[in-house]
């Protein structure tokens, strides 16, 4: 089968690899029809993680079941399914609590938790930017889709990661109807966080970024854009709220946060949030931070190279704020969000800028990584475009 393989910093090649196959009675094999490139893939693409060369990328996957193991009883061949990026067993202590983002079974590394397809430090699993994907514990992990699946897969594939992740940011931030919410980052995750806050009935949602094309998309869904090249988001928000700040906020950028000139500072958005959100407000941090940054320019820096981020904890404590962090537990939300899509109440495909063949993955990575104007979100179709 064909697959998009990581071959070193900023090098992705589409080539032949061995077919995905059933390795365990509870596996299913999915013919991938839609698979996204994610901001998380870019950390790996840029060589900023321990991701091994030769591995297939892709953790935002949707497709049609083509084979099921003998232990599978629910999922049927021919059905369309969307796969949470988290791979979970369903029976460990964490999964029992709904924490599929920190499953203990699927992470083979002792004392670590959490697994994903084609992801650094999250197990040995291959990614879905390929013609076929092996899905462990298919009955538990696959979310089945209705009859409109093939036609609306560009909406449904957002359930694999960014829609539930954006929603999770608003859950950790405790966004409620009428709230005033600030979102840092207008990438796909930030846009989904803003969209989720608006779906929940937030009164005002600001989105801060330095990319005008992405800010335009934020504005189109009813958020208030803040261009960080010209304005300080915390000042804008405080001025609009009698100096108090937003009720809550979402961090959707991560450790590669940078100023408009491109200078990286992993504390930038955390400090911005702490400043912009009022006393006792909650902060939902879904942007990725890592315990080490081997490929970063600051790798030699004692602090940042080791994932230590000095941020305004004193001010955060003084303001009595709370912060939620980590990978999103996609399964907690994907069924409800699927039904919002099916019911015509949500259309997360609004942020898709490009639908491409798998062979175009190298160019897509290059353009998305450069945050080139207009490249908001890329969906790859490894088995041809749908109708
Ligand atoms: P992206 O890289 O496309 O978007 C990030 C955006 O942040 C860009 O538009 C960039 O211009 C902007 N930005 C950079 N510095 C900024 C600053 N100082 N202030 C405001 N905006 C700034 O990525 P994405 O796909 O939207 O993902 C965002 C983050 O979420 C990444 O770190 C990704 O790894 C992470 N993520 C986490 C989860 C999870 O489960 N927690 C899931 C998916 C993605
Ligand atoms: Zn992702």
Coordinates of C-alpha atoms and ligand atoms in Angstrom, one line a residue:
X1 CA 0.0 0.0 0.0
X2 CA 1.0 3.7 -0.4
X3 CA 1.8 5.7 2.7
X4 CA 3.2 9.1 3.7
X5 CA 6.4 8.3 5.5
X6 CA 8.5 10.6 7.7
X7 CA 12.1 10.4 6.5
X8 CA 13.8 13.1 8.6
X9 CA 13.2 16.8 9.3
X10 CA 10.9 18.4 6.7
X11 CA 11.0 15.3 4.6
X12 CA 7.8 13.3 3.9
X13 CA 7.8 10.8 1.0
X14 CA 4.9 8.9 -0.3
X15 CA 6.0 5.3 -1.0
X16 CA 5.1 1.6 -0.9
X17 CA 5.0 0.0 2.5
X18 CA 3.7 -3.4 3.7
X19 CA -0.1 -3.6 3.8
X20 CA -1.7 -3.0 7.2
X21 CA -3.0 -6.4 8.5
X22 CA -4.9 -8.0 11.3
X23 CA -2.4 -8.6 14.2
X24 CA -4.9 -9.3 17.0
X25 CA -8.4 -10.8 17.1
X26 CA -9.9 -7.4 18.0
X27 CA -8.3 -5.5 15.2
X28 CA -10.1 -4.1 12.2
X29 CA -8.6 -2.8 8.9
X30 CA -9.9 0.4 7.5
X31 CA -9.5 1.6 4.0
X32 CA -8.7 5.3 4.6
X33 CA -10.8 7.7 2.5
X34 CA -10.1 10.9 4.4
X35 CA -7.1 11.7 6.6
X36 CA -6.0 15.1 7.8
X37 CA -2.7 16.8 8.4
X38 CA -2.6 18.2 11.9
X39 CA -0.6 20.9 13.6
X40 CA 0.7 18.0 15.8
X41 CA 2.1 16.4 12.7
X42 CA 4.1 19.5 12.1
X43 CA 6.0 19.1 15.4
X44 CA 7.1 15.7 14.1
X45 CA 7.7 16.9 10.5
X46 CA 10.0 19.7 11.7
X47 CA 12.1 17.1 13.7
X48 CA 11.0 18.6 17.0
X49 CA 10.1 15.2 18.5
X50 CA 11.6 11.7 18.8
X51 CA 9.4 10.5 15.9
X52 CA 11.3 7.7 14.1
X53 CA 12.2 7.9 10.4
X54 CA 10.4 5.3 8.3
X55 CA 7.1 5.6 10.2
X56 CA 3.8 6.6 8.6
X57 CA 2.2 9.8 9.9
X58 CA -1.5 10.5 10.3
X59 CA -3.8 10.3 13.4
X60 CA -7.0 12.0 12.0
X61 CA -8.6 9.2 10.1
X62 CA -11.9 8.1 8.5
X63 CA -12.7 5.3 6.2
X64 CA -14.5 2.1 5.3
X65 CA -14.0 -1.1 7.2
X66 CA -12.6 -3.8 4.9
X67 CA -11.7 -6.6 7.3
X68 CA -12.5 -7.5 10.9
X69 CA -10.7 -9.8 13.3
X70 CA -12.5 -12.9 14.8
X71 CA -13.0 -11.0 18.1
X72 CA -15.0 -8.2 16.6
X73 CA -18.8 -8.3 17.1
X74 CA -20.1 -4.8 16.4
X75 CA -18.3 -3.2 13.5
X76 CA -19.1 -4.7 10.1
X77 CA -17.2 -4.7 6.8
X78 CA -18.4 -1.9 4.5
X79 CA -19.3 0.5 7.3
X80 CA -17.8 4.0 7.4
X81 CA -16.1 4.8 10.7
X82 CA -14.1 7.7 12.1
X83 CA -11.3 6.8 14.5
X84 CA -10.4 8.9 17.5
X85 CA -6.7 9.7 17.4
X86 CA -6.3 8.1 20.8
X87 CA -6.0 4.4 20.7
X88 CA -7.5 2.8 23.8
X89 CA -8.4 -0.6 25.1
X90 CA -11.6 0.2 26.9
X91 CA -10.9 -2.0 29.9
X92 CA -7.9 -0.5 31.8
X93 CA -8.2 1.7 34.9
X94 CA -8.0 4.9 32.9
X95 CA -10.4 3.8 30.1
X96 CA -12.9 2.8 32.7
X97 CA -12.9 6.4 33.9
X98 CA -13.3 7.7 30.4
X99 CA -9.7 8.7 30.2
X100 CA -9.0 7.1 26.8
X101 CA -6.4 9.8 26.2
X102 CA -4.2 8.1 28.9
X103 CA -5.0 4.4 28.2
X104 CA -2.5 2.1 30.0
X105 CA -2.8 -0.9 27.8
X106 CA -2.0 0.5 24.4
X107 CA 1.1 2.4 25.5
X108 CA 3.7 -0.3 25.7
X109 CA 6.3 1.9 27.4
X110 CA 6.2 1.2 31.1
X111 CA 5.0 4.1 33.3
X112 CA 3.7 6.0 30.3
X113 CA 0.0 6.4 29.3
X114 CA -1.8 7.3 26.1
X115 CA -1.4 6.0 22.5
X116 CA -2.1 7.3 19.0
X117 CA -1.6 6.5 15.4
X118 CA 1.6 7.8 13.8
X119 CA 2.6 9.9 16.8
X120 CA 5.9 10.5 18.8
X121 CA 6.0 8.9 22.2
X122 CA 2.6 7.4 21.8
X123 CA 3.3 3.8 21.0
X124 CA 4.5 2.0 17.9
X125 CA 1.3 2.4 15.8
X126 CA 1.4 3.4 12.2
X127 CA -0.5 6.4 10.9
X128 CA -3.4 6.6 8.6
X129 CA -2.0 8.8 5.9
X130 CA -2.0 5.6 3.9
X131 CA -4.3 3.4 1.9
X132 CA -5.0 1.1 4.9
X133 CA -4.9 1.4 8.7
X134 CA -4.8 -1.2 11.4
X135 CA -7.2 -0.2 14.2
X136 CA -6.7 -2.0 17.5
X137 CA -9.9 -2.9 19.5
X138 CA -12.0 -1.9 16.6
X139 CA -15.3 -2.3 18.4
X140 CA -14.3 0.2 21.1
X141 CA -12.3 2.7 19.0
X142 CA -14.3 3.0 15.8
X143 CA -17.3 5.4 15.8
X144 CA -19.8 4.3 13.1
X145 CA -21.3 6.8 10.8
X146 CA -24.6 7.0 9.1
X147 CA -25.7 6.8 5.5
X148 CA -24.4 10.4 4.8
X149 CA -20.8 9.3 5.7
X150 CA -19.3 9.1 2.3
X151 CA -20.8 12.3 1.1
X152 CA -20.0 14.3 4.3
X153 CA -16.7 12.8 5.2
X154 CA -14.9 16.1 5.3
X155 CA -17.1 17.1 8.1
X156 CA -17.0 13.8 9.9
X157 CA -13.2 13.4 9.7
X158 CA -12.9 16.4 12.0
X159 CA -14.3 14.1 14.8
X160 CA -11.0 12.2 14.8
X161 CA -9.2 15.0 16.6
X162 CA -9.7 18.7 16.1
X163 CA -13.4 19.1 16.7
X164 CA -13.4 17.1 20.0
X165 CA -10.0 18.7 20.9
X166 CA -11.4 22.2 20.5
X167 CA -14.5 21.2 22.4
X168 CA -12.3 19.7 25.2
X169 CA -10.4 23.0 25.5
X170 CA -13.8 24.7 26.1
X171 CA -14.7 22.0 28.6
X172 CA -11.5 22.4 30.6
X173 CA -12.0 26.2 30.4
X174 CA -15.6 25.7 31.7
X175 CA -17.2 27.7 28.9
X176 CA -20.9 28.3 29.6
X177 CA -23.7 30.1 27.8
X178 CA -23.1 33.9 27.9
X179 CA -19.4 33.6 28.7
X180 CA -16.8 35.8 27.3
X181 CA -14.0 33.6 26.0
X182 CA -10.5 34.2 24.6
X183 CA -8.8 31.7 22.3
X184 CA -5.1 31.9 21.5
X185 CA -4.4 30.4 18.1
X186 CA -6.5 30.5 14.9
X187 CA -5.1 27.2 13.6
X188 CA -7.6 24.4 13.1
X189 CA -7.7 23.6 16.8
X190 CA -8.2 27.2 17.8
X191 CA -10.9 27.6 15.2
X192 CA -12.6 24.5 16.6
X193 CA -12.4 25.8 20.1
X194 CA -13.9 29.1 19.1
X195 CA -16.6 27.2 17.1
X196 CA -17.3 25.0 20.2
X197 CA -17.6 28.0 22.5
X198 CA -20.1 29.6 20.1
X199 CA -22.1 26.3 19.8
X200 CA -22.3 26.3 23.6
X201 CA -23.7 29.8 23.5
X202 CA -20.8 31.9 24.6
X203 CA -21.6 35.6 24.5
X204 CA -18.4 36.8 22.9
X205 CA -15.4 34.9 21.6
X206 CA -12.1 36.5 20.7
X207 CA -9.5 34.6 18.6
X208 CA -5.9 35.9 18.6
X209 CA -3.3 35.0 15.9
X210 CA -1.0 36.7 13.6
X211 CA -2.3 35.2 10.4
X212 CA -4.9 37.3 8.7
X213 CA -6.2 34.5 6.5
X214 CA -7.0 32.4 9.6
X215 CA -8.4 35.3 11.5
X216 CA -10.8 35.9 8.6
X217 CA -12.1 32.3 9.1
X218 CA -12.6 33.1 12.8
X219 CA -14.6 36.2 11.9
X220 CA -16.7 34.2 9.4
X221 CA -18.0 31.9 12.2
X222 CA -18.8 34.9 14.5
X223 CA -15.7 35.3 16.6
X224 CA -13.9 38.6 17.1
X225 CA -10.4 38.4 15.5
X226 CA -7.4 40.0 17.3
X227 CA -4.3 40.4 15.1
X228 CA -1.3 40.0 17.4
X229 CA 0.9 42.0 14.9
X230 CA -1.0 45.1 15.9
X231 CA -2.7 44.4 19.2
X232 CA -2.1 42.8 22.6
X233 CA -5.0 40.3 23.0
X234 CA -5.0 40.7 26.8
X235 CA -5.4 44.5 26.5
X236 CA -8.2 44.2 23.9
X237 CA -10.1 41.8 26.1
X238 CA -9.6 43.7 29.3
X239 CA -10.7 47.0 27.6
X240 CA -13.9 45.2 26.5
X241 CA -14.7 43.8 30.0
X242 CA -14.3 46.8 32.3
X243 CA -10.7 45.8 32.9
X244 CA -11.7 42.4 34.4
X245 CA -10.7 40.1 31.6
X246 CA -12.5 37.2 29.8
X247 CA -14.4 34.6 31.9
X248 CA -12.2 31.9 30.5
X249 CA -9.7 31.0 27.8
X250 CA -8.2 28.3 25.6
X251 CA -4.6 27.8 24.6
X252 CA -4.5 26.3 21.1
X253 CA -0.9 27.0 20.0
X254 CA 1.5 25.0 22.1
X255 CA 5.3 25.1 22.8
X256 CA 6.1 26.5 19.4
X257 CA 4.3 29.8 20.3
X258 CA 6.2 32.7 18.7
X259 CA 5.9 36.5 18.4
X260 CA 4.9 38.0 15.0
X261 CA 8.6 38.2 14.1
X262 CA 8.9 34.5 14.6
X263 CA 10.9 34.5 17.8
X264 CA 9.8 31.4 19.8
X265 CA 8.8 31.6 23.5
X266 CA 6.9 28.7 24.9
X267 CA 5.5 30.9 27.7
X268 CA 4.0 33.5 25.4
X269 CA 0.4 32.2 25.1
X270 CA 0.3 30.9 28.7
X271 CA 1.2 34.3 30.0
X272 CA -1.2 35.9 27.6
X273 CA -4.1 33.8 28.9
X274 CA -3.3 34.4 32.5
X275 CA -3.3 38.1 31.8
X276 CA -6.4 38.1 29.6
X277 CA -8.6 35.9 31.9
X278 CA -10.2 37.3 35.0
X279 CA -9.7 36.3 38.7
X280 CA -10.9 32.6 39.2
X281 CA -11.3 32.0 35.5
X282 CA -10.4 28.6 34.0
X283 CA -7.8 28.0 31.3
X284 CA -8.0 25.0 28.9
X285 CA -4.6 24.2 27.4
X286 CA -4.7 21.8 24.5
X287 CA -1.7 23.2 22.6
X288 CA 1.1 20.6 22.9
X289 CA 3.9 21.0 25.3
X290 CA 6.6 18.3 25.6
X291 CA 9.0 17.1 28.3
X292 CA 11.9 17.6 25.9
X293 CA 12.5 19.5 22.7
X294 CA 15.5 17.7 21.0
X295 CA 15.1 19.4 17.6
X296 CA 14.4 22.9 18.8
X297 CA 16.8 25.8 18.2
X298 CA 16.8 26.1 22.0
X299 CA 17.6 22.4 22.5
X300 CA 20.8 23.5 24.2
X301 CA 18.9 25.9 26.4
X302 CA 18.8 24.2 29.8
X303 CA 15.2 25.1 30.5
X304 CA 13.4 24.9 27.2
X305 CA 15.4 22.0 25.8
X306 CA 14.1 20.0 28.8
X307 CA 10.6 21.1 28.4
X308 CA 10.8 23.5 31.3
X309 CA 8.6 26.5 30.6
X310 CA 9.0 29.5 33.1
X311 CA 5.6 31.2 33.0
X312 CA 3.6 33.6 35.2
X313 CA 2.6 31.1 37.8
X314 CA 2.6 33.7 40.5
X315 CA 0.0 35.8 38.8
X316 CA -2.0 32.7 37.9
X317 CA -2.0 31.7 41.6
X318 CA -2.8 35.2 42.7
X319 CA -5.8 35.3 40.4
X320 CA -7.0 31.9 41.7
X321 CA -7.2 30.5 38.1
X322 CA -7.4 26.8 37.2
X323 CA -5.7 25.2 34.3
X324 CA -6.5 22.0 32.4
X325 CA -3.9 20.3 30.2
X326 CA -3.1 17.3 28.0
X327 CA -4.3 15.3 25.1
X328 CA -8.0 15.3 24.5
X329 CA -10.2 12.3 25.3
X330 CA -11.8 12.2 21.9
X331 CA -14.3 9.4 22.8
X332 CA -15.9 11.5 25.5
X333 CA -17.3 13.9 22.9
X334 CA -17.2 12.3 19.4
X335 CA -20.6 10.6 19.5
X336 CA -22.4 13.8 20.5
X337 CA -20.5 15.9 18.1
X338 CA -21.2 13.4 15.3
X339 CA -24.9 13.8 16.0
X340 CA -24.6 17.6 15.9
X341 CA -23.1 17.2 12.4
X342 CA -25.7 14.6 11.3
X343 CA -28.5 16.8 12.6
X344 CA -27.2 19.8 10.6
X345 CA -26.2 21.8 13.7
X346 CA -22.5 21.8 13.1
X347 CA -20.4 21.9 10.0
X348 CA -16.8 21.7 11.0
X349 CA -15.5 21.4 7.4
X350 CA -15.8 25.2 7.2
X351 CA -12.1 25.4 7.9
X352 CA -10.9 23.0 5.2
X353 CA -8.9 24.8 2.6
X354 CA -7.5 21.9 0.6
X355 CA -8.6 18.3 -0.4
X356 CA -5.7 16.5 -2.0
X357 CA -4.5 13.0 -3.1
X358 CA -2.1 11.2 -0.9
X359 CA 0.7 11.7 -3.5
X360 CA 0.4 15.4 -2.8
X361 CA 1.3 14.9 0.9
X362 CA 4.9 16.2 0.5
X363 CA 3.7 19.6 -0.9
X364 CA 0.9 19.7 1.6
X365 CA 3.3 19.3 4.5
X366 CA 5.5 22.0 3.1
X367 CA 2.8 24.6 2.6
X368 CA 0.9 23.8 5.8
X369 CA 4.2 23.9 7.8
X370 CA 5.0 27.3 6.2
X371 CA 1.5 28.4 7.4
X372 CA 1.2 29.6 3.8
X373 CA -1.6 32.1 3.1
X374 CA -4.9 30.2 2.7
X375 CA -3.6 26.7 3.9
X376 CA -5.8 26.4 6.9
X377 CA -6.5 22.6 6.9
X378 CA -5.6 19.8 4.5
X379 CA -7.6 16.7 4.0
X380 CA -5.9 13.9 2.1
X381 CA -7.9 11.2 0.2
X382 CA -5.6 8.2 -0.1
X383 CA -8.2 6.2 -2.1
X384 CA -9.4 8.9 -4.5
X385 CA -11.7 11.7 -4.0
X386 CA -15.3 11.0 -3.0
X387 CA -18.3 12.3 -5.0
Ligands
LIG1 P1 -1.3 25.1 13.8 O1 0.2 25.1 14.0 O2 -1.8 25.1 12.4 O3 -1.9 26.4 14.5 C1 -1.3 27.2 15.5 C2 -1.6 28.6 15.3 O4 -1.1 29.4 16.4 C3 -1.0 29.2 14.0 O5 -2.1 29.8 13.3 C4 0.0 30.3 14.6 O6 0.0 31.4 13.7 C5 -0.6 30.6 15.9 N1 0.3 31.2 16.9 C6 1.6 31.0 17.0 N2 2.1 31.8 18.0 C7 1.1 32.5 18.5 C8 0.9 33.4 19.6 N3 2.0 33.8 20.3 N4 -0.3 34.0 19.8 C9 -1.4 33.6 19.1 N5 -1.3 32.7 18.0 C10 -0.1 32.1 17.8 O7 -1.8 23.9 14.7 P2 -3.3 23.3 15.1 O8 -3.5 22.1 14.2 O9 -4.3 24.4 15.2 O10 -2.9 22.8 16.5 C11 -2.6 23.7 17.6 C12 -1.9 23.0 18.7 O11 -2.8 22.1 19.3 C13 -0.7 22.3 18.4 O12 0.3 22.4 19.4 C14 -1.1 20.9 18.2 O13 -0.1 20.0 18.4 C15 -2.1 20.8 19.4 N6 -3.1 19.7 19.4 C16 -3.4 19.2 20.6 C17 -4.3 18.2 20.7 C18 -4.7 17.6 22.1 O14 -5.3 16.6 22.1 N7 -4.3 18.3 23.1 C19 -4.9 17.7 19.6 C20 -4.6 18.3 18.3 C21 -3.7 19.3 18.2
LIG2 ZN1 -4.4 16.1 15.2

